[in-house]
């Protein structure tokens, strides 16, 4: 968040010094320091493409915010609405 340049997730986990963007109360996006680092090993990535053309590569278990709360990628239905940062 301080440089607006993408960094590999491995760097964030290895250094435990980078902050990340998160969506907080009322949908406000803020930079925060992660409180937990969970090692899940390697997993296949799947591509979610929104109607507006945004592309997100994520694992099956990665949660997305929907009108019905947080739902893992593998449980999303085609054309389900997900929250994105404007």
Backbone as JSON Lines, residues from 0, in Angstrom:
{"i":0,"aa":"X","n":[0.79,-1.22,0.0],"ca":[0.0,0.0,0.0],"c":[0.83,1.27,0.0]}
{"i":1,"aa":"X","n":[2.07,1.22,0.48],"ca":[2.86,2.45,0.54],"c":[3.42,2.85,-0.82]}
{"i":2,"aa":"X","n":[3.62,1.88,-1.73],"ca":[4.18,2.21,-3.03],"c":[3.19,2.04,-4.17]}
{"i":3,"aa":"X","n":[2.07,1.38,-3.93],"ca":[1.07,1.07,-4.94],"c":[1.6,0.1,-6.0]}
{"i":4,"aa":"X","n":[2.7,-0.55,-5.71],"ca":[3.26,-1.55,-6.62],"c":[2.95,-2.94,-6.08]}
{"i":5,"aa":"X","n":[2.61,-3.87,-6.96],"ca":[2.36,-5.23,-6.48],"c":[3.64,-5.9,-5.97]}
{"i":6,"aa":"X","n":[3.52,-6.71,-4.95],"ca":[4.64,-7.49,-4.43],"c":[4.18,-8.94,-4.32]}
{"i":7,"aa":"X","n":[5.1,-9.88,-4.47],"ca":[4.71,-11.29,-4.32],"c":[4.22,-11.56,-2.91]}
{"i":8,"aa":"X","n":[3.18,-12.37,-2.81],"ca":[2.65,-12.72,-1.5],"c":[3.72,-13.38,-0.64]}
{"i":9,"aa":"X","n":[4.62,-14.12,-1.28],"ca":[5.7,-14.78,-0.53],"c":[6.55,-13.75,0.22]}
{"i":10,"aa":"X","n":[6.74,-12.57,-0.36],"ca":[7.52,-11.54,0.33],"c":[6.79,-11.04,1.56]}
{"i":11,"aa":"X","n":[5.49,-10.86,1.45],"ca":[4.7,-10.41,2.59],"c":[4.81,-11.43,3.72]}
{"i":12,"aa":"X","n":[4.7,-12.71,3.38],"ca":[4.75,-13.75,4.4],"c":[6.17,-13.89,4.96]}
{"i":13,"aa":"X","n":[7.19,-13.87,4.09],"ca":[8.57,-14.05,4.55],"c":[9.05,-12.92,5.44]}
{"i":14,"aa":"X","n":[8.73,-11.68,5.08],"ca":[9.25,-10.54,5.84],"c":[8.34,-10.14,7.0]}
{"i":15,"aa":"X","n":[7.07,-10.47,6.88],"ca":[6.07,-10.08,7.88],"c":[6.17,-8.59,8.22]}
{"i":16,"aa":"X","n":[6.55,-7.8,7.22],"ca":[6.7,-6.37,7.47],"c":[5.83,-5.51,6.56]}
{"i":17,"aa":"X","n":[5.27,-6.1,5.5],"ca":[4.45,-5.32,4.58],"c":[3.01,-5.22,5.09]}
{"i":18,"aa":"X","n":[2.38,-4.1,4.81],"ca":[0.96,-3.99,5.11],"c":[0.18,-4.38,3.86]}
{"i":19,"aa":"X","n":[-1.08,-4.66,4.03],"ca":[-1.95,-5.07,2.92],"c":[-3.24,-4.27,2.99]}
{"i":20,"aa":"X","n":[-3.93,-4.18,1.85],"ca":[-5.22,-3.52,1.84],"c":[-6.29,-4.48,2.31]}
{"i":21,"aa":"X","n":[-7.25,-3.96,3.06],"ca":[-8.39,-4.75,3.49],"c":[-9.63,-3.86,3.51]}
{"i":22,"aa":"X","n":[-10.79,-4.49,3.38],"ca":[-12.03,-3.74,3.43],"c":[-12.58,-3.82,4.85]}
{"i":23,"aa":"X","n":[-12.76,-2.67,5.45],"ca":[-13.22,-2.62,6.83],"c":[-14.68,-2.24,6.94]}
{"i":24,"aa":"X","n":[-15.01,-1.66,8.06],"ca":[-16.37,-1.25,8.35],"c":[-16.87,-0.26,7.3]}
{"i":25,"aa":"X","n":[-18.1,-0.44,6.89],"ca":[-18.77,0.43,5.91],"c":[-18.08,0.4,4.55]}
{"i":26,"aa":"X","n":[-17.31,-0.66,4.27],"ca":[-16.67,-0.79,2.98],"c":[-15.46,0.08,2.76]}
{"i":27,"aa":"X","n":[-14.93,0.68,3.83],"ca":[-13.75,1.52,3.7],"c":[-12.51,0.66,3.53]}
{"i":28,"aa":"X","n":[-11.68,0.99,2.55],"ca":[-10.45,0.25,2.3],"c":[-9.31,0.94,3.03]}
{"i":29,"aa":"X","n":[-8.58,0.16,3.82],"ca":[-7.48,0.72,4.59],"c":[-6.28,-0.23,4.52]}
{"i":30,"aa":"X","n":[-5.1,0.31,4.78],"ca":[-3.88,-0.49,4.84],"c":[-3.71,-0.96,6.28]}
{"i":31,"aa":"X","n":[-3.47,-2.27,6.46],"ca":[-3.29,-2.83,7.8],"c":[-2.12,-3.81,7.79]}
{"i":32,"aa":"X","n":[-1.59,-4.06,8.96],"ca":[-0.55,-5.07,9.14],"c":[-1.26,-6.4,9.42]}
{"i":33,"aa":"X","n":[-0.99,-7.47,8.66],"ca":[-1.64,-8.75,8.95],"c":[-1.35,-9.2,10.37]}
{"i":34,"aa":"X","n":[-2.35,-9.82,11.0],"ca":[-2.19,-10.32,12.36],"c":[-1.84,-11.79,12.39]}
{"i":35,"aa":"X","n":[-2.14,-12.52,11.3],"ca":[-1.87,-13.95,11.23],"c":[-1.34,-14.3,9.84]}
{"i":36,"aa":"X","n":[-0.47,-15.26,9.79],"ca":[0.06,-15.77,8.53],"c":[-0.17,-17.27,8.54]}
{"i":37,"aa":"X","n":[-0.96,-17.76,7.6],"ca":[-1.31,-19.18,7.57],"c":[-0.65,-19.83,6.37]}
{"i":38,"aa":"X","n":[0.15,-20.83,6.62],"ca":[0.85,-21.57,5.56],"c":[-0.04,-22.72,5.11]}
{"i":39,"aa":"X","n":[-0.55,-22.63,3.89],"ca":[-1.41,-23.67,3.35],"c":[-0.72,-24.53,2.31]}
{"i":40,"aa":"X","n":[0.53,-24.24,2.01],"ca":[1.2,-24.98,0.96],"c":[0.72,-24.53,-0.4]}
{"i":41,"aa":"X","n":[1.1,-25.29,-1.41],"ca":[0.71,-24.94,-2.77],"c":[-0.67,-25.48,-3.08]}
{"i":42,"aa":"X","n":[-1.43,-24.73,-3.86],"ca":[-2.77,-25.13,-4.27],"c":[-3.04,-24.55,-5.65]}
{"i":43,"aa":"X","n":[-3.87,-25.21,-6.44],"ca":[-4.19,-24.66,-7.75],"c":[-4.95,-23.34,-7.64]}
{"i":44,"aa":"X","n":[-4.72,-22.48,-8.6],"ca":[-5.43,-21.2,-8.65],"c":[-6.52,-21.26,-9.71]}
{"i":45,"aa":"X","n":[-7.6,-20.57,-9.45],"ca":[-8.7,-20.47,-10.38],"c":[-8.94,-19.0,-10.65]}
{"i":46,"aa":"X","n":[-9.42,-18.68,-11.84],"ca":[-9.59,-17.29,-12.24],"c":[-11.06,-16.91,-12.18]}
{"i":47,"aa":"X","n":[-11.34,-15.85,-11.44],"ca":[-12.67,-15.27,-11.38],"c":[-12.62,-13.97,-12.17]}
{"i":48,"aa":"X","n":[-13.53,-13.82,-13.12],"ca":[-13.6,-12.59,-13.91],"c":[-14.95,-11.96,-13.65]}
{"i":49,"aa":"X","n":[-14.93,-10.69,-13.25],"ca":[-16.17,-9.99,-12.95],"c":[-16.79,-9.47,-14.25]}
{"i":50,"aa":"X","n":[-18.03,-9.06,-14.16],"ca":[-18.74,-8.53,-15.31],"c":[-18.06,-7.27,-15.85]}
{"i":51,"aa":"X","n":[-17.34,-6.56,-14.99],"ca":[-16.65,-5.34,-15.42],"c":[-15.25,-5.62,-15.95]}
{"i":52,"aa":"X","n":[-14.86,-6.92,-15.99],"ca":[-13.57,-7.28,-16.55],"c":[-12.44,-7.4,-15.55]}
{"i":53,"aa":"X","n":[-12.71,-7.21,-14.27],"ca":[-11.67,-7.4,-13.27],"c":[-11.36,-8.88,-13.16]}
{"i":54,"aa":"X","n":[-10.07,-9.2,-12.94],"ca":[-9.64,-10.59,-12.88],"c":[-8.98,-10.84,-11.53]}
{"i":55,"aa":"X","n":[-9.4,-11.92,-10.87],"ca":[-8.83,-12.29,-9.58],"c":[-8.44,-13.76,-9.65]}
{"i":56,"aa":"X","n":[-7.17,-14.06,-9.4],"ca":[-6.72,-15.45,-9.3],"c":[-6.71,-15.83,-7.83]}
{"i":57,"aa":"X","n":[-7.4,-16.92,-7.5],"ca":[-7.54,-17.31,-6.1],"c":[-7.68,-18.82,-5.98]}
{"i":58,"aa":"X","n":[-7.45,-19.33,-4.77],"ca":[-7.66,-20.74,-4.5],"c":[-9.16,-20.99,-4.3]}
{"i":59,"aa":"X","n":[-9.55,-22.25,-4.35],"ca":[-10.95,-22.63,-4.15],"c":[-11.52,-22.12,-2.84]}
{"i":60,"aa":"X","n":[-10.69,-22.06,-1.8],"ca":[-11.18,-21.69,-0.47],"c":[-11.22,-20.18,-0.23]}
{"i":61,"aa":"X","n":[-10.65,-19.4,-1.15],"ca":[-10.58,-17.96,-0.92],"c":[-11.99,-17.37,-0.83]}
{"i":62,"aa":"X","n":[-12.29,-16.63,0.26],"ca":[-13.63,-16.09,0.42],"c":[-13.84,-14.78,-0.36]}
{"i":63,"aa":"X","n":[-15.04,-14.61,-0.87],"ca":[-15.44,-13.38,-1.55],"c":[-16.69,-12.85,-0.87]}
{"i":64,"aa":"X","n":[-16.77,-11.54,-0.73],"ca":[-17.91,-10.92,-0.08],"c":[-19.08,-10.85,-1.06]}
{"i":65,"aa":"X","n":[-20.21,-11.42,-0.67],"ca":[-21.42,-11.4,-1.48],"c":[-22.54,-10.77,-0.67]}
{"i":66,"aa":"X","n":[-23.7,-10.67,-1.28],"ca":[-24.86,-10.13,-0.54],"c":[-25.28,-11.07,0.58]}
{"i":67,"aa":"X","n":[-24.84,-12.33,0.52],"ca":[-25.16,-13.31,1.55],"c":[-23.99,-13.57,2.49]}
{"i":68,"aa":"X","n":[-23.03,-12.65,2.55],"ca":[-21.87,-12.82,3.41],"c":[-20.68,-13.36,2.63]}
{"i":69,"aa":"X","n":[-19.67,-13.82,3.36],"ca":[-18.44,-14.32,2.77],"c":[-18.64,-15.75,2.28]}
{"i":70,"aa":"X","n":[-18.34,-15.98,0.99],"ca":[-18.53,-17.31,0.39],"c":[-17.23,-17.71,-0.31]}
{"i":71,"aa":"X","n":[-16.77,-18.97,-0.1],"ca":[-15.56,-19.43,-0.8],"c":[-15.78,-19.47,-2.31]}
{"i":72,"aa":"X","n":[-14.72,-19.27,-3.06],"ca":[-14.79,-19.27,-4.51],"c":[-15.5,-20.49,-5.05]}
{"i":73,"aa":"X","n":[-15.2,-21.67,-4.51],"ca":[-15.8,-22.9,-5.05],"c":[-17.29,-23.02,-4.76]}
{"i":74,"aa":"X","n":[-17.87,-22.12,-3.98],"ca":[-19.3,-22.15,-3.72],"c":[-20.05,-21.02,-4.41]}
{"i":75,"aa":"X","n":[-19.32,-20.16,-5.15],"ca":[-19.98,-19.07,-5.86],"c":[-20.73,-19.62,-7.07]}
{"i":76,"aa":"X","n":[-21.88,-19.04,-7.35],"ca":[-22.65,-19.41,-8.54],"c":[-22.29,-18.46,-9.68]}
{"i":77,"aa":"X","n":[-22.48,-18.92,-10.9],"ca":[-22.27,-18.07,-12.07],"c":[-23.2,-16.86,-11.93]}
{"i":78,"aa":"X","n":[-22.67,-15.7,-12.23],"ca":[-23.38,-14.42,-12.15],"c":[-23.68,-13.96,-10.73]}
{"i":79,"aa":"X","n":[-23.09,-14.6,-9.73],"ca":[-23.26,-14.12,-8.35],"c":[-22.49,-12.81,-8.19]}
{"i":80,"aa":"X","n":[-23.07,-11.88,-7.47],"ca":[-22.42,-10.59,-7.26],"c":[-21.41,-10.69,-6.14]}
{"i":81,"aa":"X","n":[-20.22,-10.13,-6.39],"ca":[-19.17,-10.08,-5.37],"c":[-18.74,-8.63,-5.18]}
{"i":82,"aa":"X","n":[-18.31,-8.32,-3.98],"ca":[-17.86,-6.97,-3.68],"c":[-16.48,-6.7,-4.3]}
{"i":83,"aa":"X","n":[-16.33,-5.55,-4.92],"ca":[-15.03,-5.13,-5.46],"c":[-14.76,-3.7,-5.01]}
{"i":84,"aa":"X","n":[-13.5,-3.36,-5.02],"ca":[-13.12,-1.99,-4.66],"c":[-13.33,-1.09,-5.86]}
{"i":85,"aa":"X","n":[-14.03,0.01,-5.66],"ca":[-14.34,0.93,-6.75],"c":[-13.13,1.69,-7.21]}
